[in-house]
């Protein structure tokens, strides 16, 4: 299977007030097409940092990172943006919808930035929103829908451009159990339809649903667990 | 410690720990407040406070009768005491009358010379005006016409305030007169003498009844001030002044030709409160300045306000907690008010200090444009007004800073993490303020740049001649009677004046330069204007009569356009050279060259005929003259005595002349001449253009300040908008937006407001300017080119002001916001 993510010896450190903090210490991993990978670990272990590097929202201090065969080292800001637009969909913990835009416009953003024609955008957005069950709320403002619905819209935005990789950061962190379960079910369905997903979570109920779990501690991979069959898994 | 005390303490601490907020506020508010306070102090002194010298000003009026000789030339008719005396007889005897003729004169007291203002007045005028008599007898006394009264300032400097001044004599206009009294300085009137503020004054008094017996002198042009005191119902009306004029001319002018001339000219009559007459155009000038300064203050406040909003938005969480702890929003506002008091107090102090210095600089900045300059000061009312302005601004800031933070928003701010959708702030207020600021900036820039352009055009216009290394050498006539006798000759060639000038020219030859035997440089202080009735057309022709001497045209590069220059052989002839304006006025713009060789009648007398031998290019004889001197000019070989004996010398390049050097070569030309002065053409140009140039610099400073404030304001708002939109930009970037498309987004966002502000500003400036110009005569005509230029410059500046901070925000990794979520 095609390798979507290939990370080699990734380091990330922040220089604060004369104190250097090492968030990631030599992480290497690969994600194959169609995989559902869960990254887990305690708070502060570096899982969100790893996801932002994977999503090209940040860059590693050391190490190499290839996404869909593209070496991201030395890419300029706009080149990274292009790669992100064409290959990555990102779902944030706090949804990050723009409240001045409608649900439709929020979801359309990646395609508009790609310069797609209006009719192509419209068809793709409707398809994505239908897929996440939000087709009936297209003209709503983000603040007019619930948290669970906002997260669904955020997922629709992430998958609308048909990216090679969907990165999901604590998708249930800001949701109640019912909404959290529904969002996880949605992600599982998307994965079944072929989406490659990397999800950061500290909730073991949800991490157990992934094909593979990667556990981090103090910026290092301390355990990696392969789940044999995911065919009949459902959110309890 | 109470909450308010704690807030005040925090305010003091923030003065030093938050210089990004405190320093711009103190400096911007302080300096604009200084400008406003300065103009308020000017307005207070000029428009509200009682005049410092004249008592009962409400019942004293100024009377003007002005004769329109030609389009550009208007001369006061009430310049002679006999005319005023006739007017006094014509109207109710219950009215009080006063009259002053103003002139310069040198006086000698105890062998020392003083440049004084001569005030020839109707006896009793100072008493009527309420001018204090410091020493001596009433000006209505029997002996008044034999002596003089001096002003308090002159008394101080010449007599050291000693009472024995009354026993002294002064040398004055070739005669010796006793000092009969000391009067308070006449300060409210601009006497046109810059030396010592015009406060060295010498008064001479004449009895109006005696003046009535004197024949009409038929002279026009010298400056006279006429006052009438009485109740409104007794005062002459402007219509009745017209009737008086006709009555006077009919009764007093016996010769038919001057009578027809005087009765045929249009007349303006005016009676107005004495303060209005003294202040003249200053009133509207002060009001216009006040509006400009208040506009600058408003613009500065808008800028500071944007900064305040940004600061207090950053402290939303703090206010939310206070609110949850039970503090009403009103109390939060009061706490903000108290917290900001130290900053605003410092701004007030800086404003008062800067205003004090600005007022001290006023004589340099305003020149002759404002009267009573020495009486303008920062008094208790200015301090109170300054304090009040700052308190109001602080209260407004405190109110508006939390206006958009309603209770719902406060609690929402607490419930959210402060990130994501709730962190988007409303920007409508900031945008409205930006539009308002642009409109103000457009108006102020239009007014100031049109005024600056007018000053620039005036100062740097083509004068029609070059400025070589030329000097005007002048001497005072010590004997006024001799001076007058020099002007009495049948033929100029061979006259005493001619011989005196020839003798002076010979001596000046020793200086090593080229002597041009004319009295004045082409940039001249005194201009002889002649008006006569054209016998062919019966039109009144007005022209400048300028002296000619060999070398005058070529040395100053005054171009000869047709015919020939005058020659020494023309001395005894009526040959003249005229300028192009003269020729065009006579023969039209097509055939003007045909004037060469034509004899021209210069009046009804047959002997008043001149023969034009050449035409030269027009020259501008003065810059910044109160009347338009772009008149036809006739050059002839004849000099007038003038107020001083003067001559022009052109020295080799780089060579200067000193008074001592000149005095040495002149030697003992005549004992009745003295006080040699040397003025270079550059000095003359500098002094003639000084006020205009200063006005231009002041106006340009206002324009620069306006532009800077607008740029700071818009870039501050853009920075704030971009900062507030960082989250949105980050999301857009995360979903694939490139930097350029983000910049376009921000420009589009601000663009609508910019276009709205600029279009509104343009419209307001076009109509606003024309309205202002109808009120303030000093404002030049509206010019579209300047207005369009203002729009373009402002649009460009605003585009940069939006683009630069937006680009900087885009460059500063907005996605950090997302990583921090």
PDB file of N, CA, C and O in Angstrom, chain B residues 431-436 438-439 442 749-764:
ATOM      1  N   UNK B 431     -14.563  51.034  12.284  1.00  0.00           N
ATOM      2  CA  UNK B 431     -14.677  51.361  10.860  1.00  0.00           C
ATOM      3  C   UNK B 431     -15.364  52.707  10.650  1.00  0.00           C
ATOM      4  O   UNK B 431     -14.950  53.488   9.797  1.00  0.00           O
ATOM      5  N   UNK B 432     -16.402  52.951  11.435  1.00  0.00           N
ATOM      6  CA  UNK B 432     -17.086  54.247  11.335  1.00  0.00           C
ATOM      7  C   UNK B 432     -16.100  55.360  11.676  1.00  0.00           C
ATOM      8  O   UNK B 432     -16.028  56.395  11.002  1.00  0.00           O
ATOM      9  N   UNK B 433     -15.305  55.124  12.725  1.00  0.00           N
ATOM     10  CA  UNK B 433     -14.329  56.134  13.133  1.00  0.00           C
ATOM     11  C   UNK B 433     -13.289  56.351  12.036  1.00  0.00           C
ATOM     12  O   UNK B 433     -12.827  57.461  11.810  1.00  0.00           O
ATOM     13  N   UNK B 434     -12.931  55.248  11.342  1.00  0.00           N
ATOM     14  CA  UNK B 434     -11.941  55.379  10.277  1.00  0.00           C
ATOM     15  C   UNK B 434     -12.493  56.253   9.145  1.00  0.00           C
ATOM     16  O   UNK B 434     -11.790  57.123   8.627  1.00  0.00           O
ATOM     17  N   UNK B 435     -13.747  56.036   8.799  1.00  0.00           N
ATOM     18  CA  UNK B 435     -14.369  56.842   7.741  1.00  0.00           C
ATOM     19  C   UNK B 435     -14.397  58.311   8.166  1.00  0.00           C
ATOM     20  O   UNK B 435     -14.030  59.206   7.411  1.00  0.00           O
ATOM     21  N   UNK B 436     -14.791  58.534   9.421  1.00  0.00           N
ATOM     22  CA  UNK B 436     -14.866  59.892   9.949  1.00  0.00           C
ATOM     23  C   UNK B 436     -13.485  60.560   9.895  1.00  0.00           C
ATOM     24  O   UNK B 436     -13.343  61.713   9.490  1.00  0.00           O
ATOM     25  N   UNK B 438     -10.995  59.817   7.929  1.00  0.00           N
ATOM     26  CA  UNK B 438     -10.592  60.083   6.546  1.00  0.00           C
ATOM     27  C   UNK B 438     -11.264  61.337   6.003  1.00  0.00           C
ATOM     28  O   UNK B 438     -10.640  62.119   5.288  1.00  0.00           O
ATOM     29  N   UNK B 439     -12.527  61.515   6.365  1.00  0.00           N
ATOM     30  CA  UNK B 439     -13.256  62.710   5.911  1.00  0.00           C
ATOM     31  C   UNK B 439     -12.572  63.961   6.470  1.00  0.00           C
ATOM     32  O   UNK B 439     -12.303  64.925   5.748  1.00  0.00           O
ATOM     33  N   UNK B 442      -9.212  64.516   4.803  1.00  0.00           N
ATOM     34  CA  UNK B 442      -9.382  65.032   3.444  1.00  0.00           C
ATOM     35  C   UNK B 442      -9.632  66.543   3.477  1.00  0.00           C
ATOM     36  O   UNK B 442      -9.017  67.304   2.730  1.00  0.00           O
ATOM     37  N   UNK B 749     -11.305  43.877   2.776  1.00  0.00           N
ATOM     38  CA  UNK B 749     -12.050  44.174   3.990  1.00  0.00           C
ATOM     39  C   UNK B 749     -11.988  45.668   4.331  1.00  0.00           C
ATOM     40  O   UNK B 749     -12.995  46.301   4.652  1.00  0.00           O
ATOM     41  N   UNK B 750     -10.772  46.235   4.227  1.00  0.00           N
ATOM     42  CA  UNK B 750     -10.604  47.657   4.572  1.00  0.00           C
ATOM     43  C   UNK B 750     -10.955  48.554   3.390  1.00  0.00           C
ATOM     44  O   UNK B 750     -11.280  49.731   3.570  1.00  0.00           O
ATOM     45  N   UNK B 751     -10.878  47.972   2.181  1.00  0.00           N
ATOM     46  CA  UNK B 751     -11.050  48.766   0.968  1.00  0.00           C
ATOM     47  C   UNK B 751     -12.356  49.518   0.913  1.00  0.00           C
ATOM     48  O   UNK B 751     -12.394  50.694   0.562  1.00  0.00           O
ATOM     49  N   UNK B 752     -13.429  48.834   1.293  1.00  0.00           N
ATOM     50  CA  UNK B 752     -14.751  49.449   1.207  1.00  0.00           C
ATOM     51  C   UNK B 752     -14.806  50.709   2.083  1.00  0.00           C
ATOM     52  O   UNK B 752     -15.301  51.762   1.669  1.00  0.00           O
ATOM     53  N   UNK B 753     -14.256  50.557   3.304  1.00  0.00           N
ATOM     54  CA  UNK B 753     -14.249  51.704   4.233  1.00  0.00           C
ATOM     55  C   UNK B 753     -13.354  52.827   3.697  1.00  0.00           C
ATOM     56  O   UNK B 753     -13.686  53.999   3.805  1.00  0.00           O
ATOM     57  N   UNK B 754     -12.224  52.405   3.115  1.00  0.00           N
ATOM     58  CA  UNK B 754     -11.308  53.419   2.567  1.00  0.00           C
ATOM     59  C   UNK B 754     -11.975  54.184   1.431  1.00  0.00           C
ATOM     60  O   UNK B 754     -11.919  55.414   1.386  1.00  0.00           O
ATOM     61  N   UNK B 755     -12.611  53.437   0.546  1.00  0.00           N
ATOM     62  CA  UNK B 755     -13.259  54.091  -0.602  1.00  0.00           C
ATOM     63  C   UNK B 755     -14.366  55.012  -0.098  1.00  0.00           C
ATOM     64  O   UNK B 755     -14.470  56.167  -0.511  1.00  0.00           O
ATOM     65  N   UNK B 756     -15.156  54.489   0.844  1.00  0.00           N
ATOM     66  CA  UNK B 756     -16.256  55.297   1.394  1.00  0.00           C
ATOM     67  C   UNK B 756     -15.700  56.579   2.037  1.00  0.00           C
ATOM     68  O   UNK B 756     -16.186  57.687   1.792  1.00  0.00           O
ATOM     69  N   UNK B 757     -14.648  56.401   2.857  1.00  0.00           N
ATOM     70  CA  UNK B 757     -14.041  57.550   3.549  1.00  0.00           C
ATOM     71  C   UNK B 757     -13.470  58.552   2.569  1.00  0.00           C
ATOM     72  O   UNK B 757     -13.662  59.764   2.710  1.00  0.00           O
ATOM     73  N   UNK B 758     -12.771  58.059   1.538  1.00  0.00           N
ATOM     74  CA  UNK B 758     -12.137  58.967   0.588  1.00  0.00           C
ATOM     75  C   UNK B 758     -13.167  59.691  -0.278  1.00  0.00           C
ATOM     76  O   UNK B 758     -13.030  60.886  -0.538  1.00  0.00           O
ATOM     77  N   UNK B 759     -14.197  58.952  -0.710  1.00  0.00           N
ATOM     78  CA  UNK B 759     -15.227  59.588  -1.544  1.00  0.00           C
ATOM     79  C   UNK B 759     -15.976  60.643  -0.727  1.00  0.00           C
ATOM     80  O   UNK B 759     -16.128  61.793  -1.153  1.00  0.00           O
ATOM     81  N   UNK B 760     -16.385  60.237   0.486  1.00  0.00           N
ATOM     82  CA  UNK B 760     -17.080  61.198   1.360  1.00  0.00           C
ATOM     83  C   UNK B 760     -16.175  62.390   1.660  1.00  0.00           C
ATOM     84  O   UNK B 760     -16.605  63.547   1.629  1.00  0.00           O
ATOM     85  N   UNK B 761     -14.906  62.082   1.955  1.00  0.00           N
ATOM     86  CA  UNK B 761     -13.927  63.130   2.274  1.00  0.00           C
ATOM     87  C   UNK B 761     -13.761  64.081   1.114  1.00  0.00           C
ATOM     88  O   UNK B 761     -13.696  65.296   1.291  1.00  0.00           O
ATOM     89  N   UNK B 762     -13.705  63.535  -0.091  1.00  0.00           N
ATOM     90  CA  UNK B 762     -13.541  64.361  -1.288  1.00  0.00           C
ATOM     91  C   UNK B 762     -14.733  65.307  -1.442  1.00  0.00           C
ATOM     92  O   UNK B 762     -14.566  66.510  -1.645  1.00  0.00           O
ATOM     93  N   UNK B 763     -15.928  64.727  -1.295  1.00  0.00           N
ATOM     94  CA  UNK B 763     -17.142  65.550  -1.463  1.00  0.00           C
ATOM     95  C   UNK B 763     -17.185  66.635  -0.381  1.00  0.00           C
ATOM     96  O   UNK B 763     -17.406  67.825  -0.672  1.00  0.00           O
ATOM     97  N   UNK B 764     -16.935  66.216   0.862  1.00  0.00           N
ATOM     98  CA  UNK B 764     -16.975  67.188   1.972  1.00  0.00           C
ATOM     99  C   UNK B 764     -15.914  68.262   1.776  1.00  0.00           C
ATOM    100  O   UNK B 764     -16.158  69.448   2.020  1.00  0.00           O
TER     101      UNK B 764
END
